[in-house]
Amino acid sequence: MSIVEFKNVVKRFGDNTVLDDISLGIDAHEVVVVVGPSGSGKSTFLRCINVLETIQEGDIVVNGLSVRGTPAQVRELRREAGMVFQQFNLFPQLTALENVMFGPLHTRGVSRRQAREEAVALLAKVGLEARMEHYPGQLSGGQQQRVAIARALAIKPRLMLFDEPTSALDPELRFEVLKVMQDVAEGGMTMVVVTHEMEFARRVGTRLLFMDGGKIAEDGLPAELLSNPPSQRLREFLRHVS
Amino acid sequence: MTIQITLLGLLGGTVIGFLSGVVTTYVKVPVSTRSVVIAAGALVALYALLRLGSWLADTYMAGVPAVAWSLLKLLVVVAAVWRFAAYLPKALSFLAQVYILIIRGTPIVVQVMFIYFALPLIAGWRIDAVMAAIFTLMINSGAYIAEIVRGALQSVPKGLKEAGEAMGLPFWKILAYIIGPVALRRMIPAMGNQCIISLKDSSLFIVIGVAELTRQGQEIIAANFRSVEIWGAVAVIYLILTGFIALTLKFVEHRTQIV
């Protein structure tokens, strides 16, 4: 039973078809790494899963809930899919701890004390127990992104979506974020990761999707696809990113 | 009196402004020929319905007991709201835009004269001068505050809204807990402007004879002709009041600053 099921999905921005008849299933505990040239639709692919973009044709079912459901069903679906953004998008008026407590308090109706305990544990897990009372503006990019990962995990999602989580970071800060993501993956979380980090795809990914022109051009094991690209397009793409 | 008018006026204006600002930000309705025609059509239909109701009441329904008649009217209203509920946000947004257009486009002196002198002729009831002054300041500052609120809401990065959406929050919670707190801080400088402008605009209510500060200064001068002292004193009192507003908002801004 797939946790995410794409059924003939078509997404258009005006006349521009961004996702062109995509069908695939993502199973629990898979770590799906999505790569592709810019404009290939990989971010849109991710954002359609938790309905930050609406699709024109087909259907996506996440944990038994359709993206075409009522607003209440869509909100329920979103709680099953934690999202990490390229630009972190932490709430600037709240401390790191309050950011992580925010989701459980306002979506799960958890008590303040329990939310706090869980948030402290999560921040410790991402190595930021010493920075709990800091505001996002006082944290480095890598630290902010780790808080964002803790915030997404706090609502106890069934899967995690990462939209280029390291693209806005300096090279030396990427490692700490990728390490946290690896820990999350090793904890058995289902993950869909849009990234340019081929090393991460090879080491942590269990499945690689290569997108090109709104279609899934390749779908297979990361190690095989990366060391032995079956198509000219993927070969060219890999030459440009590494 | 100046303080009372300004305070109540701004309080009402803030409420009106926030509601109009939020609805015009998040419900996009272009003021175009098409939307104006639709709005006019809706008004005509509403008027026709009211006339039909009163005509029916006078003729066919003349013998029907009052309770049944009001129940029927209630049913019609509920049915209409039920049928057109989906258009309600758009209608409100349109109304708010027309309100902002009219109020920002006319001088406050004309507005207060209209409310104090012309409204009694149209509607048949008259209000006293202080109430007219407060009401004018309310609708006047409300229009400007609506635009301040809209500007602040639009300046909040879209990513914050998406982060809230991705958590599965309903829109009102995103507005109340995420966008609102950021936008409120960004409104402070412009709101300071508006508070000071409204305070000074209260001096214009001299035209309907409200005993506010400028008017009182004038009355004292009429008795003793000491222009220099009295107008100097009036200016200093205004300066003290506006200075107090400026300092208060500076303090609030400092205390709520996001690091």
XYZ file of N, CA and C in Angstrom, chain B residues 45-203:
477
model
N -31.732 44.549 -7.406
C -32.490 43.349 -7.044
C -32.914 43.401 -5.582
N -31.997 43.852 -4.719
C -32.283 43.946 -3.293
C -33.414 44.934 -3.037
N -33.309 46.085 -3.714
C -34.323 47.126 -3.567
C -35.682 46.611 -4.050
N -35.668 45.929 -5.208
C -36.909 45.392 -5.764
C -37.534 44.393 -4.790
N -36.690 43.571 -4.174
C -37.176 42.569 -3.225
C -37.839 43.245 -2.030
N -37.207 44.322 -1.537
C -37.768 45.048 -0.399
C -39.116 45.664 -0.759
N -39.170 46.276 -1.955
C -40.424 46.878 -2.401
C -41.518 45.826 -2.549
N -41.125 44.682 -3.127
C -42.063 43.584 -3.316
C -42.609 43.144 -1.969
N -41.699 43.061 -0.987
C -42.094 42.630 0.359
C -43.115 43.570 0.959
N -42.844 44.872 0.896
C -43.765 45.824 1.518
C -45.093 45.894 0.744
N -44.985 45.685 -0.584
C -46.212 45.687 -1.392
C -47.087 44.486 -1.028
N -46.469 43.329 -0.903
C -47.199 42.126 -0.511
C -47.839 42.309 0.854
N -47.056 42.910 1.764
C -47.561 43.098 3.122
C -48.821 43.952 3.125
N -48.867 44.929 2.232
C -50.011 45.835 2.194
C -51.223 45.217 1.509
N -50.988 44.302 0.557
C -52.120 43.790 -0.224
C -52.532 42.380 0.189
N -51.866 41.387 -0.386
C -52.322 40.009 -0.182
C -52.148 39.516 1.244
N -51.083 39.995 1.899
C -50.758 39.467 3.218
C -51.370 40.303 4.336
N -52.247 41.220 3.957
C -52.775 42.155 4.946
C -53.431 41.440 6.128
N -54.074 40.297 5.862
C -54.797 39.625 6.930
C -53.961 38.626 7.711
N -52.781 38.328 7.209
C -51.947 37.293 7.830
C -51.378 37.794 9.155
N -51.346 36.932 10.182
C -50.783 37.369 11.474
C -49.312 37.783 11.339
N -48.908 38.707 12.196
C -47.566 39.294 12.102
C -46.465 38.243 12.265
N -46.715 37.270 13.147
C -45.693 36.251 13.423
C -45.380 35.460 12.157
N -46.423 35.024 11.467
C -46.235 34.235 10.250
C -45.513 35.055 9.186
N -45.887 36.332 9.119
C -45.284 37.225 8.124
C -43.784 37.393 8.397
N -43.401 37.618 9.662
C -41.979 37.801 9.962
C -41.224 36.491 9.735
N -41.890 35.364 10.021
C -41.264 34.059 9.797
C -40.967 33.864 8.317
N -41.922 34.258 7.485
C -41.755 34.138 6.032
C -40.588 35.006 5.557
N -40.540 36.249 6.104
C -39.462 37.165 5.718
C -38.109 36.574 6.123
N -38.076 35.998 7.322
C -36.842 35.389 7.825
C -36.405 34.255 6.902
N -37.383 33.458 6.471
C -37.093 32.335 5.566
C -36.468 32.830 4.272
N -37.058 33.902 3.724
C -36.548 34.454 2.459
C -35.108 34.941 2.649
N -34.856 35.631 3.781
C -33.508 36.146 4.049
C -32.510 34.993 4.160
N -32.883 33.960 4.938
C -32.000 32.809 5.116
C -31.716 32.138 3.772
N -32.783 31.992 2.955
C -32.619 31.359 1.643
C -31.675 32.171 0.772
N -31.829 33.510 0.808
C -30.978 34.376 -0.016
C -29.524 34.278 0.431
N -29.312 34.341 1.756
C -27.944 34.244 2.275
C -27.344 32.893 1.907
N -28.163 31.834 2.059
C -27.717 30.480 1.741
C -27.292 30.383 0.274
N -28.127 30.967 -0.592
C -27.874 30.875 -2.032
C -26.628 31.661 -2.442
N -26.445 32.844 -1.815
C -25.376 33.729 -2.277
C -24.186 33.787 -1.313
N -24.135 32.859 -0.349
C -23.080 32.893 0.675
C -21.692 32.865 0.050
N -21.551 32.127 -1.061
C -20.243 31.997 -1.690
C -19.748 33.340 -2.227
N -20.684 34.249 -2.521
C -20.287 35.542 -3.082
C -20.056 36.591 -1.987
N -20.362 36.221 -0.740
C -20.313 37.201 0.343
C -18.926 37.839 0.494
N -17.824 37.042 0.536
C -16.498 37.667 0.663
C -16.211 38.637 -0.481
N -16.598 38.245 -1.702
C -16.347 39.124 -2.846
C -17.144 40.407 -2.721
N -18.400 40.281 -2.275
C -19.230 41.472 -2.107
C -18.614 42.395 -1.058
N -18.154 41.808 0.054
C -17.554 42.614 1.118
C -16.293 43.313 0.620
N -15.467 42.568 -0.126
C -14.232 43.147 -0.655
C -14.539 44.310 -1.588
N -15.553 44.121 -2.413
C -15.949 45.181 -3.344
C -16.422 46.412 -2.571
N -17.287 46.163 -1.575
C -17.800 47.265 -0.763
C -16.652 48.009 -0.079
N -15.698 47.248 0.465
C -14.571 47.865 1.161
C -13.767 48.736 0.201
N -13.576 48.246 -1.023
C -12.806 49.033 -1.987
C -13.525 50.322 -2.366
N -14.855 50.223 -2.536
C -15.629 51.427 -2.871
C -15.561 52.416 -1.706
N -15.678 51.890 -0.487
C -15.593 52.720 0.720
C -14.260 53.456 0.791
N -13.172 52.730 0.545
C -11.840 53.345 0.590
C -11.723 54.420 -0.500
N -12.222 54.080 -1.682
C -12.161 55.015 -2.815
C -12.873 56.322 -2.469
N -14.085 56.209 -1.905
C -14.888 57.403 -1.627
C -14.268 58.225 -0.502
N -13.915 57.549 0.601
C -13.448 58.290 1.775
C -12.077 58.921 1.536
N -11.187 58.189 0.866
C -9.873 58.778 0.607
C -9.965 59.863 -0.453
N -11.013 59.817 -1.235
C -11.124 60.740 -2.364
C -11.846 62.038 -2.042
N -12.366 62.164 -0.804
C -13.082 63.395 -0.470
C -12.473 64.013 0.792
N -12.489 65.350 0.895
C -11.894 66.007 2.074
C -12.694 65.717 3.336
N -11.997 65.666 4.451
C -12.660 65.348 5.722
C -13.665 66.438 6.096
N -13.394 67.686 5.710
C -14.338 68.777 6.021
C -15.665 68.533 5.303
N -15.571 68.113 4.028
C -16.788 67.823 3.271
C -17.529 66.649 3.911
N -16.762 65.646 4.349
C -17.397 64.472 4.967
C -18.182 64.851 6.227
N -17.562 65.648 7.083
C -18.239 65.976 8.339
C -19.426 66.902 8.084
N -19.298 67.803 7.116
C -20.426 68.666 6.753
C -21.577 67.827 6.224
N -21.219 66.824 5.411
C -22.247 65.962 4.833
C -22.983 65.214 5.938
N -22.214 64.642 6.856
C -22.837 63.844 7.909
C -23.669 64.722 8.839
N -23.175 65.929 9.125
C -23.857 66.769 10.107
C -25.036 67.534 9.498
N -24.851 68.015 8.256
C -25.895 68.868 7.670
C -26.740 68.167 6.610
N -26.118 67.279 5.809
C -26.860 66.700 4.681
C -27.596 65.424 5.074
N -26.973 64.613 5.953
C -27.599 63.346 6.337
C -28.984 63.546 6.954
N -29.159 64.552 7.848
C -30.507 64.764 8.409
C -31.549 65.011 7.317
N -31.153 65.660 6.227
C -32.098 65.935 5.140
C -32.460 64.655 4.392
N -31.471 63.746 4.245
C -31.715 62.510 3.513
C -32.430 61.492 4.393
N -31.846 61.221 5.556
C -32.317 60.118 6.381
C -33.373 60.552 7.394
N -33.418 61.827 7.693
C -34.458 62.293 8.589
C -34.068 62.302 10.061
N -32.890 61.738 10.420
C -32.490 61.837 11.829
C -31.211 62.641 11.929
N -31.073 63.360 13.016
C -29.848 64.139 13.158
C -29.103 63.732 14.422
N -27.788 63.827 14.344
C -26.966 63.483 15.499
C -26.297 64.752 15.983
N -25.852 64.742 17.242
C -25.223 65.976 17.728
C -23.805 66.099 17.189
N -23.242 67.278 17.322
C -21.998 67.620 16.629
C -20.840 66.707 17.037
N -20.750 66.373 18.335
C -19.629 65.543 18.786
C -19.724 64.149 18.170
N -20.934 63.595 18.158
C -21.120 62.281 17.548
C -20.765 62.311 16.066
N -21.163 63.397 15.398
C -20.842 63.534 13.972
C -19.331 63.573 13.776
N -18.650 64.295 14.668
C -17.189 64.403 14.564
C -16.529 63.040 14.762
N -16.971 62.313 15.800
C -16.390 60.996 16.085
C -16.635 60.052 14.912
N -17.874 60.057 14.433
C -18.227 59.159 13.331
C -17.399 59.476 12.081
N -17.243 60.760 11.786
C -16.459 61.154 10.612
C -15.009 60.670 10.738
N -14.443 60.895 11.918
C -13.047 60.489 12.110
C -12.914 58.971 11.985
N -13.926 58.258 12.475
C -13.925 56.791 12.373
C -13.845 56.345 10.923
N -14.794 56.805 10.106
C -14.816 56.317 8.723
C -13.632 56.877 7.940
N -13.192 58.096 8.317
C -12.059 58.677 7.588
C -10.763 57.920 7.880
N -10.447 57.738 9.160
C -9.193 57.036 9.483
C -9.290 55.571 9.071
N -10.513 55.000 9.140
C -10.698 53.600 8.746
C -10.220 53.326 7.337
N -10.508 54.252 6.416
C -10.117 54.059 5.021
C -8.597 54.047 4.884
N -7.943 54.954 5.597
C -6.478 54.999 5.505
C -5.853 53.797 6.203
N -6.414 53.424 7.361
C -5.866 52.277 8.096
C -6.041 50.995 7.289
N -7.140 50.906 6.522
C -7.347 49.723 5.677
C -6.171 49.544 4.724
N -5.700 50.647 4.147
C -4.581 50.555 3.219
C -3.264 50.267 3.946
N -3.129 50.803 5.167
C -1.938 50.493 5.971
C -1.900 48.994 6.257
N -3.057 48.447 6.662
C -3.146 47.021 6.983
C -2.850 46.181 5.743
N -3.412 46.580 4.605
C -3.194 45.826 3.375
C -1.709 45.814 3.003
N -1.086 46.985 3.115
C 0.334 47.070 2.783
C 1.168 46.175 3.671
N 0.866 46.191 4.985
C 1.644 45.388 5.927
C 1.435 43.900 5.672
N 0.197 43.504 5.419
C -0.082 42.081 5.180
C 0.641 41.600 3.922
N 0.653 42.467 2.891
C 1.303 42.059 1.648
C 2.813 41.992 1.791
N 3.352 42.725 2.771
C 4.810 42.750 2.914
C 5.349 41.513 3.640
N 4.453 40.723 4.252
C 4.908 39.526 4.952
C 5.279 38.455 3.920
N 6.496 37.877 4.018
C 6.926 36.890 3.017
C 5.904 35.770 2.839
N 5.678 35.386 1.589
C 4.679 34.367 1.278
C 5.029 33.027 1.916
N 6.333 32.805 2.119
C 6.786 31.535 2.688
C 6.195 31.260 4.068
N 5.952 32.324 4.847
C 5.399 32.112 6.192
C 3.987 31.548 6.101
N 3.216 32.070 5.142
C 1.862 31.564 4.941
C 1.932 30.099 4.516
N 2.870 29.799 3.611
C 3.001 28.415 3.135
C 3.423 27.484 4.266
N 4.308 27.969 5.140
C 4.726 27.138 6.270
C 3.523 26.799 7.143
N 2.654 27.781 7.350
C 1.447 27.543 8.131
C 0.495 26.589 7.434
N 0.346 26.799 6.124
C -0.532 25.914 5.349
C -0.022 24.482 5.386
N 1.305 24.342 5.228
C 1.897 23.000 5.188
C 1.702 22.262 6.508
N 1.477 23.023 7.612
C 1.213 22.379 8.905
C -0.235 21.934 9.024
N -1.071 22.349 8.073
C -2.483 21.996 8.137
C -3.291 22.957 8.985
N -2.833 24.217 9.068
C -3.606 25.204 9.826
C -4.695 25.805 8.954
N -5.864 26.102 9.529
C -6.876 26.839 8.769
C -6.427 28.288 8.587
N -7.003 28.966 7.579
C -6.523 30.296 7.219
C -6.577 31.279 8.384
N -7.654 31.245 9.174
C -7.774 32.245 10.243
C -6.665 32.087 11.280
N -6.221 30.843 11.484
C -5.117 30.657 12.440
C -3.801 31.167 11.864
N -3.607 30.956 10.553
C -2.396 31.472 9.908
C -2.359 32.987 10.047
N -3.531 33.607 9.838
C -3.621 35.066 9.925
C -3.389 35.539 11.368
N -4.004 34.846 12.315
C -3.958 35.299 13.701
C -2.605 35.047 14.356
N -1.972 33.924 14.043
C -0.766 33.555 14.793
C 0.529 33.732 14.010
N 0.463 33.783 12.669
C 1.706 33.847 11.890
C 1.828 35.182 11.162
N 0.887 35.464 10.248
C 1.004 36.685 9.453
C 0.711 37.910 10.319
N -0.339 37.800 11.137
C -0.767 38.930 11.967
C 0.346 39.520 12.821
N 0.990 38.702 13.662
C 2.040 39.249 14.530
C 3.181 39.936 13.770
N 3.529 39.402 12.594
C 4.596 40.046 11.803
C 4.079 41.345 11.192
N 2.858 41.285 10.637
C 2.287 42.463 9.969
C 2.050 43.601 10.963
N 1.569 43.248 12.178
C 1.284 44.282 13.184
C 2.526 45.120 13.464
N 3.673 44.465 13.583
C 4.908 45.206 13.853
C 5.256 46.128 12.695
N 5.000 45.652 11.482
C 5.345 46.475 10.325
C 4.392 47.643 10.142
N 3.217 47.575 10.809
C 2.236 48.654 10.685
C 2.576 49.839 11.572
N 3.406 49.613 12.595
C 3.551 50.632 13.642
C 3.939 52.018 13.098
N 4.973 52.142 12.246
C 5.317 53.497 11.782
C 4.170 54.184 11.043
N 3.502 53.451 10.145
C 2.415 54.056 9.383
C 1.220 54.362 10.287
N 0.981 53.497 11.287
C -0.115 53.766 12.217
C 0.188 55.002 13.058
N 1.452 55.215 13.387
C 1.854 56.428 14.101
C 1.486 57.660 13.291
N 1.809 57.620 12.010
C 1.417 58.698 11.105
C -0.069 58.959 11.190
N -0.857 57.879 11.068
C -2.304 58.021 10.982
C -2.872 58.580 12.275
N -2.344 58.126 13.427
C -2.837 58.632 14.711
C -2.602 60.131 14.813
N -1.404 60.558 14.418
C -1.065 61.979 14.515
C -1.913 62.793 13.528
N -2.071 62.286 12.327
C -2.881 62.988 11.327
C -4.323 63.121 11.810
N -4.863 62.030 12.378
C -6.249 62.078 12.844
C -6.417 63.075 13.985
N -5.435 63.104 14.872
C -5.497 64.065 15.985
C -5.546 65.488 15.437
N -4.684 65.765 14.477
C -4.648 67.121 13.933
C -5.895 67.412 13.087
N -6.407 66.380 12.421
C -7.621 66.564 11.614
C -8.821 66.926 12.475
N -8.761 66.546 13.764
C -9.900 66.870 14.631
C -10.072 68.380 14.733
N -9.012 69.141 14.445
C -9.138 70.609 14.478
C -10.089 71.107 13.389
